[in-house]
């Protein structure tokens, strides 16, 4: 293996914990880093930790973290050879990846072609179907006419889901329970899709009542190696957004894991995919799995896999972008789980930005905390509400959950509300501990008013 640094200097086109994560991966490989920041982030840790920092605009993301000309200029001025986009912002923007290419800067991620193929979810599904990867039953590509959609919806049966082809982040989806609602729902979904994503293309698929969301992490290098690093179960969601992720999935048998990994590798190969990526599936009650989409970036929940395999995915991304091969992942060990700690009310999930009067992070065996915050820091209202990712590992699922609960109790944050009490209630919930949950779990869990139970146990 070539041990020379893959690049001399990398620009990190992101903020928050993921910017720190990339800076750390660079530093460990002897790569200098350039941070970019908006005027709201002057005091941010990613600015302090990078070797250089360039202000790219005001707080509004369109003018700063999504401002392509300013970011490319920052790379040119600082002579960065490559740009790591992190997740969110420009990470799945094929146009940005193309502009990087034409400016002679390496985009650390897949090719613009792979990004745009997978970014069009209807097209991606069509390709998967041709490749022989099981997909959720539904329209072949985007809906072209209302009549076609209605006859197809009869074939699929209700309930069904209308999704934006260009959708993401749990948005642009509409569940339809009966035919009388279909026409209105279709029009509303098209209008919403256009407003949110600039394209009114939608597709329809069967709506599974209580599936599991299980995704496979893959790594593919330019030499043609495509590896699977197992799954992450992300069924603990609220409004289609992930709150907790764990691996191994409590419901996967070794055989099913093998089958899903092979399907994910097949998917990546069919798309000519190079770099880290995630193939997302729904798993039904009978343990059948169906492709929903592929994410062409490093994901928020990547640490779960990193801990399980003791494998640095961000370093691998950088090496792959430089044309180096990566090591096979080897064997995983034990169990890992991640809780997303957000600046939100723990039960209503209403945003709660503000200043962290106290910020004491947990530690000890099997605990990893990925955060860009510190005591006295202010959480700006302009960006997402993630304050920290808390990852716990253990030899068994039980040990990982016990450690997570212990670490959540140690975590002290004052000045804002956080989702820590939600996670604590979840970690000690009997049903969650059994592992028999689906994507509908959180809704049911909240109906059981877990905050009352907590208060009683606090008083005991
Ligand atoms: P996004 O890219 O917006 O995150 P996904 O297609 O990945 O959208 O879906 C997000 C979540 O929405 C899934 O994890 C699942 O909970 C739910 N979902 C998506 N498609 C279906 C479906 N066909 N049936 C049931 N739930 C679905």
XYZ file of C-alpha atoms in Angstrom, residues 15-360:
346
model
C -19.462 23.027 8.880
C -20.191 21.435 12.247
C -19.187 17.974 13.331
C -18.706 16.615 9.809
C -16.220 19.380 8.982
C -14.223 18.388 12.086
C -14.489 14.740 11.122
C -12.931 15.455 7.708
C -10.241 17.745 9.151
C -9.248 14.960 11.556
C -9.064 12.369 8.779
C -6.881 14.747 6.764
C -4.556 15.570 9.623
C -3.955 11.903 10.383
C -2.813 11.462 6.805
C -0.531 14.513 6.751
C -2.917 16.587 4.636
C -3.304 20.332 5.297
C -6.863 21.623 5.529
C -8.841 24.688 4.539
C -12.116 25.422 6.334
C -14.834 27.574 4.855
C -17.280 29.418 7.072
C -20.206 31.810 7.073
C -20.232 34.936 9.208
C -22.438 33.039 11.715
C -19.655 30.487 12.222
C -16.626 32.691 12.918
C -16.153 31.131 16.348
C -16.753 27.568 15.215
C -14.377 24.781 16.039
C -13.921 23.751 12.417
C -12.492 27.208 11.714
C -10.097 26.929 14.653
C -8.989 23.394 13.885
C -8.245 23.811 10.179
C -4.860 25.085 9.007
C -6.504 27.886 7.048
C -10.019 29.319 6.904
C -11.880 31.390 4.333
C -15.150 33.239 4.932
C -17.477 32.440 2.041
C -20.527 34.538 2.877
C -23.350 35.454 5.225
C -25.312 32.911 7.315
C -27.865 32.003 4.588
C -26.634 28.719 3.144
C -27.315 29.707 -0.471
C -24.874 32.546 -0.019
C -22.206 30.621 1.906
C -22.086 26.829 2.292
C -23.915 26.355 -1.018
C -22.238 29.252 -2.789
C -20.383 27.404 -5.553
C -18.384 30.327 -7.031
C -17.143 31.440 -3.609
C -16.171 27.914 -2.611
C -14.306 27.268 -5.848
C -12.522 30.620 -5.437
C -11.565 29.665 -1.874
C -10.059 26.426 -3.204
C -8.165 28.299 -5.919
C -6.822 31.001 -3.616
C -5.607 28.482 -1.043
C -4.388 26.044 -3.709
C -6.409 23.161 -2.326
C -6.168 20.110 -4.586
C -9.434 18.551 -3.516
C -12.760 19.389 -1.870
C -14.566 17.188 0.638
C -18.273 18.125 0.692
C -19.297 16.260 3.878
C -23.048 15.536 3.940
C -25.904 17.920 3.114
C -25.107 21.239 1.378
C -23.321 20.467 -1.933
C -22.512 16.829 -1.227
C -25.056 15.427 -3.686
C -24.960 18.250 -6.196
C -23.778 16.830 -9.525
C -23.342 20.324 -10.942
C -20.917 21.192 -8.135
C -18.942 17.977 -8.712
C -18.733 18.890 -12.410
C -17.580 22.435 -11.696
C -14.881 21.075 -9.387
C -13.715 18.871 -12.244
C -13.557 21.741 -14.716
C -11.719 23.917 -12.194
C -9.123 21.175 -11.800
C -10.062 20.433 -8.192
C -10.833 16.841 -7.190
C -14.301 16.304 -5.739
C -14.013 13.755 -2.926
C -17.010 11.636 -3.814
C -18.435 9.766 -6.775
C -18.518 11.069 -10.356
C -21.080 13.720 -11.389
C -22.738 11.008 -13.511
C -23.225 8.671 -10.532
C -24.527 11.533 -8.392
C -27.101 12.608 -10.941
C -28.155 9.044 -11.706
C -28.777 8.211 -8.056
C -30.148 11.697 -7.307
C -32.986 10.956 -9.691
C -34.673 8.359 -7.524
C -37.104 7.192 -10.187
C -34.250 6.608 -12.643
C -32.155 4.898 -9.985
C -35.010 2.516 -9.213
C -35.439 1.717 -12.893
C -31.739 0.865 -13.188
C -31.895 -1.333 -10.088
C -34.853 -3.228 -11.478
C -32.936 -3.881 -14.720
C -29.930 -5.007 -12.706
C -31.975 -7.558 -10.771
C -31.884 -5.770 -7.419
C -35.323 -6.083 -5.756
C -37.081 -2.691 -5.691
C -40.246 -1.508 -3.934
C -43.142 -2.285 -6.338
C -44.263 0.869 -8.109
C -44.060 2.999 -11.231
C -41.340 2.361 -13.764
C -39.666 5.745 -13.514
C -41.480 9.051 -13.094
C -45.236 9.416 -13.630
C -45.978 10.735 -17.118
C -49.762 10.954 -17.049
C -52.552 10.950 -14.529
C -54.417 8.078 -16.240
C -51.340 5.919 -16.205
C -50.832 6.732 -12.539
C -54.383 5.789 -11.626
C -54.317 2.456 -13.388
C -50.925 1.690 -11.888
C -52.120 2.593 -8.408
C -54.892 0.020 -8.790
C -52.317 -2.579 -9.687
C -50.065 -1.704 -6.739
C -52.962 -1.396 -4.296
C -53.422 0.981 -1.371
C -51.884 2.402 0.727
C -49.252 3.828 -1.598
C -46.714 6.591 -1.403
C -46.044 9.399 -3.888
C -42.420 10.526 -3.806
C -40.492 13.342 -5.441
C -37.880 11.987 -7.892
C -35.467 14.651 -6.678
C -36.527 14.331 -3.020
C -34.385 13.832 0.047
C -34.126 14.365 3.781
C -37.444 12.683 4.450
C -39.287 15.417 2.517
C -41.467 15.291 -0.595
C -43.431 12.158 0.324
C -47.178 11.694 0.525
C -49.055 8.611 1.686
C -52.360 7.871 -0.051
C -54.819 5.524 1.650
C -57.558 5.218 -0.967
C -58.279 5.954 -4.593
C -60.612 8.881 -3.845
C -57.622 10.769 -2.389
C -55.255 9.936 -5.223
C -55.838 12.744 -7.698
C -55.590 15.523 -5.143
C -52.564 13.940 -3.540
C -50.801 13.644 -6.904
C -51.294 17.307 -7.720
C -50.268 18.420 -4.258
C -47.163 16.202 -4.381
C -46.161 17.613 -7.783
C -46.563 21.197 -6.601
C -44.649 20.477 -3.392
C -41.889 18.698 -5.299
C -41.511 21.646 -7.638
C -41.358 24.145 -4.788
C -38.912 22.134 -2.716
C -36.668 20.552 -5.348
C -37.253 22.517 -8.557
C -38.679 19.491 -10.398
C -42.279 18.337 -10.355
C -41.403 14.753 -11.253
C -42.879 12.217 -8.886
C -43.139 8.435 -8.798
C -45.359 6.093 -6.866
C -44.681 2.964 -4.903
C -46.329 0.556 -2.541
C -46.433 1.881 0.999
C -45.238 -0.643 3.535
C -47.056 -0.292 6.841
C -44.289 -1.133 9.240
C -41.045 -1.848 7.444
C -37.503 -1.678 8.756
C -35.068 0.701 7.151
C -31.827 -1.222 6.680
C -28.971 0.228 4.647
C -25.707 -1.228 3.406
C -22.464 0.749 3.529
C -20.293 0.192 0.516
C -16.831 1.334 -0.502
C -15.689 1.161 -4.099
C -12.255 2.142 -5.401
C -11.007 2.924 -8.879
C -9.295 -0.458 -9.130
C -12.668 -2.158 -9.191
C -12.854 -3.334 -5.587
C -16.360 -2.973 -4.181
C -16.721 -3.853 -0.508
C -19.743 -4.093 1.748
C -19.283 -3.010 5.366
C -22.531 -4.532 6.523
C -25.723 -2.805 7.491
C -27.102 -0.060 9.682
C -30.650 -0.367 10.961
C -32.172 3.123 10.860
C -35.790 2.259 11.632
C -35.950 4.582 14.637
C -37.255 7.637 12.798
C -39.619 10.510 13.273
C -41.311 11.923 10.184
C -39.023 9.812 7.997
C -35.914 11.270 9.609
C -33.458 9.082 11.428
C -32.935 9.502 15.162
C -31.013 6.343 16.099
C -28.980 3.898 14.022
C -27.449 0.591 15.019
C -25.487 -2.321 13.656
C -25.871 -5.239 13.405
C -29.596 -4.933 12.755
C -31.467 -6.961 15.382
C -33.455 -8.667 12.596
C -30.830 -9.648 10.023
C -29.695 -13.244 9.768
C -26.199 -13.847 8.359
C -27.874 -15.124 5.183
C -30.010 -12.016 4.730
C -26.989 -9.793 5.430
C -25.084 -11.661 2.755
C -27.937 -11.288 0.262
C -28.411 -7.583 0.951
C -24.667 -6.961 0.739
C -24.500 -8.740 -2.622
C -27.448 -6.685 -3.890
C -25.788 -3.449 -2.728
C -22.514 -4.386 -4.424
C -24.420 -5.224 -7.583
C -26.186 -1.846 -7.379
C -22.905 0.030 -6.997
C -21.310 -1.856 -9.885
C -24.303 -1.217 -12.158
C -24.019 2.512 -11.471
C -20.252 2.515 -12.083
C -20.020 3.863 -8.566
C -16.677 4.839 -7.022
C -16.186 6.090 -3.414
C -18.251 5.558 -0.245
C -21.982 5.156 -0.695
C -25.041 3.748 1.009
C -27.691 1.561 -0.542
C -30.967 1.896 1.339
C -33.554 -0.876 1.574
C -36.884 -1.472 3.257
C -37.304 -4.877 4.885
C -40.848 -6.251 5.304
C -42.291 -8.582 7.957
C -41.301 -11.615 5.907
C -37.697 -10.470 5.685
C -37.994 -9.528 2.009
C -35.867 -6.521 1.120
C -36.486 -3.797 -1.461
C -34.206 -1.027 -2.768
C -35.438 2.528 -2.088
C -32.449 4.703 -2.940
C -28.688 5.127 -2.913
C -27.034 7.988 -1.056
C -23.917 9.166 -2.824
C -22.139 10.747 0.141
C -20.762 9.984 3.571
C -23.766 9.705 5.868
C -24.448 11.174 9.288
C -24.553 7.666 10.762
C -21.236 6.447 9.291
C -19.540 6.199 12.744
C -21.679 3.148 13.569
C -19.928 1.236 10.799
C -16.540 2.764 11.616
C -16.723 1.522 15.181
C -17.901 -1.935 14.211
C -15.154 -2.491 11.652
C -12.498 -0.222 13.181
C -12.326 1.284 9.717
C -11.975 4.983 8.879
C -14.487 5.639 6.101
C -13.547 9.294 5.626
C -9.878 8.437 5.152
C -10.971 5.800 2.669
C -13.030 8.388 0.766
C -9.993 10.642 0.482
C -7.687 7.822 -0.629
C -10.181 6.638 -3.231
C -10.556 10.164 -4.648
C -6.784 10.323 -5.035
C -6.891 7.104 -7.059
C -5.464 4.867 -4.325
C -6.907 1.470 -3.517
C -8.345 0.803 -0.069
C -7.901 -2.113 2.301
C -10.642 -4.720 2.479
C -12.718 -4.074 5.609
C -12.086 -7.378 7.383
C -14.377 -8.665 10.103
C -16.708 -6.612 12.261
C -16.891 -7.068 16.003
C -19.618 -6.502 18.597
C -22.398 -3.935 18.393
C -22.542 -0.167 17.775
C -25.355 2.338 18.147
C -25.650 6.069 17.508
C -28.061 8.629 18.990
C -28.451 11.947 17.213
C -28.577 14.587 19.920
C -30.480 17.552 18.540
C -31.150 21.054 19.863
C -34.859 20.306 20.058
C -37.519 19.724 22.651
C -37.232 16.003 23.550
C -40.951 15.290 23.094
C -42.289 17.833 20.593
C -39.020 18.137 18.643
C -39.501 21.919 18.341
C -36.154 23.626 17.546
C -34.287 25.097 20.514
C -31.276 27.128 19.364
C -29.302 29.189 21.862
C -26.113 29.260 23.901
C -24.626 26.230 25.612
C -24.175 27.412 29.174
C -22.895 24.017 30.130
C -21.597 21.301 27.830
C -20.076 18.318 29.536
